[in-house]
């Protein structure tokens, strides 16, 4: 089930989050038309993919049950140039037409859009907007640490994103954690609902 989102910057570029791959049956890897990296089914744990394309033979091999067990709810496409009945767990059947590759890309984009939990999603968008605050030592994107050799090692160890995302807990654009509003409140609500479902 996708996460509902109150903070909307829909046409965002995933600058901080790399574009996820497409996993495909080994014989389909070179046949897919996509700007994304295509990886073979046996070389992924499915945490780095946004969609899966399988052959008819693979659909009978247990891969659909494996994908279901992951709980990732990945869009799964069956590649078949002949008419074929759509198995349970398959999103659609594709035969290699350009429009079908566009639909695959749309499904992969949709998966990425709905992947992140509410607060983390808002935080990534906030950091992408290049916001900066001077309330905490990690701010200024870690620039201060880079002025000393030990600080540079510290910065390189953690990477720039940890410093860019080190925001004040009372920043209203992120949703104030102390007065429970905005994205922080929404994240708490979603978490509460998921706990109740257990």
PDB file of C-alpha atoms in Angstrom:
ATOM      1  CA  UNK A   1       0.000   0.000   0.000  1.00  0.00           C
ATOM      2  CA  UNK A   2       1.514   3.361  -0.994  1.00  0.00           C
ATOM      3  CA  UNK A   3       2.202   6.014   1.611  1.00  0.00           C
ATOM      4  CA  UNK A   4      -0.234   8.953   1.477  1.00  0.00           C
ATOM      5  CA  UNK A   5       1.564  12.269   1.050  1.00  0.00           C
ATOM      6  CA  UNK A   6       0.590  15.710   2.335  1.00  0.00           C
ATOM      7  CA  UNK A   7       3.712  17.513   1.028  1.00  0.00           C
ATOM      8  CA  UNK A   8       3.581  17.649  -2.731  1.00  0.00           C
ATOM      9  CA  UNK A   9       6.380  18.467  -5.103  1.00  0.00           C
ATOM     10  CA  UNK A  10       5.271  15.866  -7.607  1.00  0.00           C
ATOM     11  CA  UNK A  11       7.560  16.355 -10.567  1.00  0.00           C
ATOM     12  CA  UNK A  12      10.678  16.094  -8.506  1.00  0.00           C
ATOM     13  CA  UNK A  13      14.010  14.849  -9.673  1.00  0.00           C
ATOM     14  CA  UNK A  14      15.442  12.113  -7.505  1.00  0.00           C
ATOM     15  CA  UNK A  15      18.739  13.902  -6.965  1.00  0.00           C
ATOM     16  CA  UNK A  16      19.359  12.343  -3.578  1.00  0.00           C
ATOM     17  CA  UNK A  17      17.681   9.054  -4.317  1.00  0.00           C
ATOM     18  CA  UNK A  18      19.242   7.342  -7.307  1.00  0.00           C
ATOM     19  CA  UNK A  19      16.909   6.087  -9.984  1.00  0.00           C
ATOM     20  CA  UNK A  20      16.143   2.464  -9.236  1.00  0.00           C
ATOM     21  CA  UNK A  21      16.844  -0.360 -11.692  1.00  0.00           C
ATOM     22  CA  UNK A  22      14.614  -2.707 -13.671  1.00  0.00           C
ATOM     23  CA  UNK A  23      15.139  -6.414 -12.925  1.00  0.00           C
ATOM     24  CA  UNK A  24      14.628  -8.753 -15.856  1.00  0.00           C
ATOM     25  CA  UNK A  25      15.007 -12.366 -16.866  1.00  0.00           C
ATOM     26  CA  UNK A  26      18.569 -12.851 -18.119  1.00  0.00           C
ATOM     27  CA  UNK A  27      17.508 -13.274 -21.771  1.00  0.00           C
ATOM     28  CA  UNK A  28      15.526 -10.008 -21.628  1.00  0.00           C
ATOM     29  CA  UNK A  29      18.221  -7.755 -20.154  1.00  0.00           C
ATOM     30  CA  UNK A  30      19.431  -6.516 -23.571  1.00  0.00           C
ATOM     31  CA  UNK A  31      15.923  -6.299 -25.066  1.00  0.00           C
ATOM     32  CA  UNK A  32      14.394  -3.777 -22.674  1.00  0.00           C
ATOM     33  CA  UNK A  33      14.041  -0.189 -23.859  1.00  0.00           C
ATOM     34  CA  UNK A  34      14.652   1.981 -20.800  1.00  0.00           C
ATOM     35  CA  UNK A  35      17.038   4.679 -19.553  1.00  0.00           C
ATOM     36  CA  UNK A  36      17.375   2.741 -16.313  1.00  0.00           C
ATOM     37  CA  UNK A  37      20.018   0.149 -15.617  1.00  0.00           C
ATOM     38  CA  UNK A  38      18.622  -3.331 -16.236  1.00  0.00           C
ATOM     39  CA  UNK A  39      19.848  -6.080 -13.904  1.00  0.00           C
ATOM     40  CA  UNK A  40      19.316  -9.826 -14.119  1.00  0.00           C
ATOM     41  CA  UNK A  41      16.859 -11.418 -11.690  1.00  0.00           C
ATOM     42  CA  UNK A  42      19.609 -13.512 -10.120  1.00  0.00           C
ATOM     43  CA  UNK A  43      21.816 -10.483  -9.405  1.00  0.00           C
ATOM     44  CA  UNK A  44      19.441  -8.465  -7.214  1.00  0.00           C
ATOM     45  CA  UNK A  45      17.694  -8.764  -3.875  1.00  0.00           C
ATOM     46  CA  UNK A  46      14.913  -6.514  -5.296  1.00  0.00           C
ATOM     47  CA  UNK A  47      15.623  -3.642  -2.883  1.00  0.00           C
ATOM     48  CA  UNK A  48      17.223  -1.645  -5.710  1.00  0.00           C
ATOM     49  CA  UNK A  49      14.608  -2.204  -8.428  1.00  0.00           C
ATOM     50  CA  UNK A  50      11.405  -0.347  -9.282  1.00  0.00           C
ATOM     51  CA  UNK A  51       9.886  -2.942 -11.639  1.00  0.00           C
ATOM     52  CA  UNK A  52      10.437  -6.502 -12.836  1.00  0.00           C
ATOM     53  CA  UNK A  53      10.115  -8.017 -16.327  1.00  0.00           C
ATOM     54  CA  UNK A  54      10.002 -11.807 -16.614  1.00  0.00           C
ATOM     55  CA  UNK A  55       9.594 -14.427 -19.327  1.00  0.00           C
ATOM     56  CA  UNK A  56       6.765 -16.942 -19.476  1.00  0.00           C
ATOM     57  CA  UNK A  57       9.227 -19.653 -18.371  1.00  0.00           C
ATOM     58  CA  UNK A  58      10.278 -17.579 -15.362  1.00  0.00           C
ATOM     59  CA  UNK A  59       6.638 -17.000 -14.448  1.00  0.00           C
ATOM     60  CA  UNK A  60       6.390 -20.765 -13.925  1.00  0.00           C
ATOM     61  CA  UNK A  61       9.665 -21.066 -12.005  1.00  0.00           C
ATOM     62  CA  UNK A  62       8.507 -19.659  -8.665  1.00  0.00           C
ATOM     63  CA  UNK A  63       9.753 -16.096  -9.172  1.00  0.00           C
ATOM     64  CA  UNK A  64       6.238 -14.691  -8.680  1.00  0.00           C
ATOM     65  CA  UNK A  65       5.975 -16.405  -5.283  1.00  0.00           C
ATOM     66  CA  UNK A  66       9.430 -15.085  -4.367  1.00  0.00           C
ATOM     67  CA  UNK A  67       8.434 -11.544  -5.351  1.00  0.00           C
ATOM     68  CA  UNK A  68       5.238 -11.824  -3.320  1.00  0.00           C
ATOM     69  CA  UNK A  69       7.201 -12.986  -0.258  1.00  0.00           C
ATOM     70  CA  UNK A  70       9.418  -9.892  -0.405  1.00  0.00           C
ATOM     71  CA  UNK A  71       6.358  -7.761   0.369  1.00  0.00           C
ATOM     72  CA  UNK A  72       7.751  -4.983  -1.849  1.00  0.00           C
ATOM     73  CA  UNK A  73       4.684  -4.919  -4.153  1.00  0.00           C
ATOM     74  CA  UNK A  74       6.844  -4.375  -7.211  1.00  0.00           C
ATOM     75  CA  UNK A  75       5.129  -3.951 -10.589  1.00  0.00           C
ATOM     76  CA  UNK A  76       5.791  -7.178 -12.512  1.00  0.00           C
ATOM     77  CA  UNK A  77       5.537  -7.400 -16.296  1.00  0.00           C
ATOM     78  CA  UNK A  78       5.425 -10.624 -18.290  1.00  0.00           C
ATOM     79  CA  UNK A  79       7.216 -10.453 -21.650  1.00  0.00           C
ATOM     80  CA  UNK A  80       5.512 -12.559 -24.302  1.00  0.00           C
ATOM     81  CA  UNK A  81       5.300 -12.042 -28.062  1.00  0.00           C
ATOM     82  CA  UNK A  82       2.430 -14.544 -28.251  1.00  0.00           C
ATOM     83  CA  UNK A  83      -0.982 -14.266 -26.615  1.00  0.00           C
ATOM     84  CA  UNK A  84      -0.734 -15.415 -23.043  1.00  0.00           C
ATOM     85  CA  UNK A  85      -3.026 -15.401 -20.034  1.00  0.00           C
ATOM     86  CA  UNK A  86      -1.898 -13.018 -17.302  1.00  0.00           C
ATOM     87  CA  UNK A  87      -0.809 -14.997 -14.202  1.00  0.00           C
ATOM     88  CA  UNK A  88      -1.721 -13.800 -10.727  1.00  0.00           C
ATOM     89  CA  UNK A  89       0.891 -11.360  -9.464  1.00  0.00           C
ATOM     90  CA  UNK A  90       1.626  -9.934 -12.917  1.00  0.00           C
ATOM     91  CA  UNK A  91       0.759  -6.285 -13.546  1.00  0.00           C
ATOM     92  CA  UNK A  92       0.601  -6.526 -17.343  1.00  0.00           C
ATOM     93  CA  UNK A  93       1.856  -8.459 -20.345  1.00  0.00           C
ATOM     94  CA  UNK A  94       4.271  -6.695 -22.700  1.00  0.00           C
ATOM     95  CA  UNK A  95       5.447  -7.709 -26.158  1.00  0.00           C
ATOM     96  CA  UNK A  96       8.074  -5.059 -26.823  1.00  0.00           C
ATOM     97  CA  UNK A  97       6.010  -2.191 -28.218  1.00  0.00           C
ATOM     98  CA  UNK A  98       7.232   1.332 -27.476  1.00  0.00           C
ATOM     99  CA  UNK A  99       4.024   2.262 -25.622  1.00  0.00           C
ATOM    100  CA  UNK A 100       4.471  -0.738 -23.320  1.00  0.00           C
ATOM    101  CA  UNK A 101       7.985   0.397 -22.369  1.00  0.00           C
ATOM    102  CA  UNK A 102       6.525   3.807 -21.506  1.00  0.00           C
ATOM    103  CA  UNK A 103       3.941   2.083 -19.296  1.00  0.00           C
ATOM    104  CA  UNK A 104       6.728   0.090 -17.619  1.00  0.00           C
ATOM    105  CA  UNK A 105       8.616   3.335 -16.959  1.00  0.00           C
ATOM    106  CA  UNK A 106       5.457   4.969 -15.578  1.00  0.00           C
ATOM    107  CA  UNK A 107       4.962   2.015 -13.224  1.00  0.00           C
ATOM    108  CA  UNK A 108       8.605   2.210 -12.076  1.00  0.00           C
ATOM    109  CA  UNK A 109       8.260   5.968 -11.475  1.00  0.00           C
ATOM    110  CA  UNK A 110       5.025   5.375  -9.558  1.00  0.00           C
ATOM    111  CA  UNK A 111       6.752   2.773  -7.404  1.00  0.00           C
ATOM    112  CA  UNK A 112       9.563   5.213  -6.583  1.00  0.00           C
ATOM    113  CA  UNK A 113       7.098   8.031  -5.856  1.00  0.00           C
ATOM    114  CA  UNK A 114       5.263   5.929  -3.273  1.00  0.00           C
ATOM    115  CA  UNK A 115       8.263   4.179  -1.745  1.00  0.00           C
ATOM    116  CA  UNK A 116       9.363   6.517   1.022  1.00  0.00           C
ATOM    117  CA  UNK A 117       7.534   6.944   4.337  1.00  0.00           C
ATOM    118  CA  UNK A 118       6.001  10.431   4.810  1.00  0.00           C
ATOM    119  CA  UNK A 119       8.631  12.155   6.943  1.00  0.00           C
ATOM    120  CA  UNK A 120      11.623  10.767   5.043  1.00  0.00           C
ATOM    121  CA  UNK A 121       9.945  11.692   1.758  1.00  0.00           C
ATOM    122  CA  UNK A 122       9.450  15.273   2.960  1.00  0.00           C
ATOM    123  CA  UNK A 123      13.009  15.405   4.279  1.00  0.00           C
ATOM    124  CA  UNK A 124      14.471  14.315   0.920  1.00  0.00           C
ATOM    125  CA  UNK A 125      12.375  16.924  -0.889  1.00  0.00           C
ATOM    126  CA  UNK A 126      13.419  19.567   1.641  1.00  0.00           C
ATOM    127  CA  UNK A 127      17.102  18.765   1.163  1.00  0.00           C
ATOM    128  CA  UNK A 128      16.667  18.742  -2.645  1.00  0.00           C
ATOM    129  CA  UNK A 129      15.406  22.340  -2.379  1.00  0.00           C
ATOM    130  CA  UNK A 130      18.861  23.190  -0.959  1.00  0.00           C
ATOM    131  CA  UNK A 131      17.463  24.616   2.265  1.00  0.00           C
ATOM    132  CA  UNK A 132      19.972  25.553   4.898  1.00  0.00           C
ATOM    133  CA  UNK A 133      19.619  26.491   8.534  1.00  0.00           C
ATOM    134  CA  UNK A 134      22.069  27.732  11.126  1.00  0.00           C
ATOM    135  CA  UNK A 135      20.510  26.207  14.248  1.00  0.00           C
ATOM    136  CA  UNK A 136      22.612  23.028  14.528  1.00  0.00           C
ATOM    137  CA  UNK A 137      26.326  22.206  14.063  1.00  0.00           C
ATOM    138  CA  UNK A 138      25.846  19.964  11.017  1.00  0.00           C
ATOM    139  CA  UNK A 139      24.395  22.731   8.915  1.00  0.00           C
ATOM    140  CA  UNK A 140      26.032  24.660   6.118  1.00  0.00           C
ATOM    141  CA  UNK A 141      26.143  21.233   4.468  1.00  0.00           C
ATOM    142  CA  UNK A 142      29.158  20.234   6.547  1.00  0.00           C
ATOM    143  CA  UNK A 143      31.353  22.964   5.016  1.00  0.00           C
ATOM    144  CA  UNK A 144      32.934  23.834   8.368  1.00  0.00           C
ATOM    145  CA  UNK A 145      34.200  20.267   8.839  1.00  0.00           C
ATOM    146  CA  UNK A 146      36.026  20.411   5.492  1.00  0.00           C
ATOM    147  CA  UNK A 147      38.319  23.176   6.786  1.00  0.00           C
ATOM    148  CA  UNK A 148      40.435  20.737   8.832  1.00  0.00           C
ATOM    149  CA  UNK A 149      42.005  17.382   7.847  1.00  0.00           C
ATOM    150  CA  UNK A 150      40.226  15.482  10.644  1.00  0.00           C
ATOM    151  CA  UNK A 151      36.979  17.251   9.839  1.00  0.00           C
ATOM    152  CA  UNK A 152      37.404  16.346   6.168  1.00  0.00           C
ATOM    153  CA  UNK A 153      37.789  12.685   7.150  1.00  0.00           C
ATOM    154  CA  UNK A 154      34.643  12.984   9.277  1.00  0.00           C
ATOM    155  CA  UNK A 155      32.734  14.603   6.391  1.00  0.00           C
ATOM    156  CA  UNK A 156      33.941  12.021   3.862  1.00  0.00           C
ATOM    157  CA  UNK A 157      33.005   9.169   6.196  1.00  0.00           C
ATOM    158  CA  UNK A 158      29.379  10.268   6.582  1.00  0.00           C
ATOM    159  CA  UNK A 159      28.866  12.043   3.259  1.00  0.00           C
ATOM    160  CA  UNK A 160      27.239  15.369   2.470  1.00  0.00           C
ATOM    161  CA  UNK A 161      23.625  14.202   2.798  1.00  0.00           C
ATOM    162  CA  UNK A 162      23.906  13.564   6.532  1.00  0.00           C
ATOM    163  CA  UNK A 163      24.892  17.197   7.030  1.00  0.00           C
ATOM    164  CA  UNK A 164      22.369  18.593   4.559  1.00  0.00           C
ATOM    165  CA  UNK A 165      19.582  16.638   6.268  1.00  0.00           C
ATOM    166  CA  UNK A 166      20.598  17.626   9.814  1.00  0.00           C
ATOM    167  CA  UNK A 167      17.684  19.992  10.350  1.00  0.00           C
ATOM    168  CA  UNK A 168      16.189  21.642  13.368  1.00  0.00           C
ATOM    169  CA  UNK A 169      13.289  19.673  14.871  1.00  0.00           C
ATOM    170  CA  UNK A 170      11.147  22.824  14.905  1.00  0.00           C
ATOM    171  CA  UNK A 171      11.444  23.639  11.196  1.00  0.00           C
ATOM    172  CA  UNK A 172       7.832  24.108  10.119  1.00  0.00           C
ATOM    173  CA  UNK A 173       8.592  23.214   6.496  1.00  0.00           C
ATOM    174  CA  UNK A 174       9.401  19.717   7.729  1.00  0.00           C
ATOM    175  CA  UNK A 175       6.537  19.628  10.184  1.00  0.00           C
ATOM    176  CA  UNK A 176       7.349  20.604  13.730  1.00  0.00           C
ATOM    177  CA  UNK A 177       8.164  17.538  15.855  1.00  0.00           C
ATOM    178  CA  UNK A 178       7.422  19.374  19.092  1.00  0.00           C
ATOM    179  CA  UNK A 179       3.927  20.643  18.302  1.00  0.00           C
ATOM    180  CA  UNK A 180       3.040  17.722  15.998  1.00  0.00           C
ATOM    181  CA  UNK A 181       2.071  19.340  12.727  1.00  0.00           C
ATOM    182  CA  UNK A 182       2.735  18.913   9.007  1.00  0.00           C
ATOM    183  CA  UNK A 183       4.760  15.998   7.750  1.00  0.00           C
ATOM    184  CA  UNK A 184       5.861  14.937  11.231  1.00  0.00           C
ATOM    185  CA  UNK A 185       2.234  14.644  12.336  1.00  0.00           C
ATOM    186  CA  UNK A 186       1.330  12.796   9.152  1.00  0.00           C
ATOM    187  CA  UNK A 187       4.198  10.338   9.695  1.00  0.00           C
ATOM    188  CA  UNK A 188       3.030   9.687  13.266  1.00  0.00           C
ATOM    189  CA  UNK A 189      -0.515   9.081  12.017  1.00  0.00           C
ATOM    190  CA  UNK A 190       0.628   6.625   9.330  1.00  0.00           C
ATOM    191  CA  UNK A 191       2.823   4.821  11.867  1.00  0.00           C
ATOM    192  CA  UNK A 192      -0.085   4.598  14.311  1.00  0.00           C
ATOM    193  CA  UNK A 193      -2.322   3.133  11.611  1.00  0.00           C
ATOM    194  CA  UNK A 194       0.293   0.539  10.674  1.00  0.00           C
ATOM    195  CA  UNK A 195       0.697  -0.487  14.333  1.00  0.00           C
ATOM    196  CA  UNK A 196      -3.080  -0.847  14.691  1.00  0.00           C
ATOM    197  CA  UNK A 197      -3.190  -3.132  11.624  1.00  0.00           C
ATOM    198  CA  UNK A 198      -0.817  -5.619  13.286  1.00  0.00           C
TER     199      UNK A 198
END
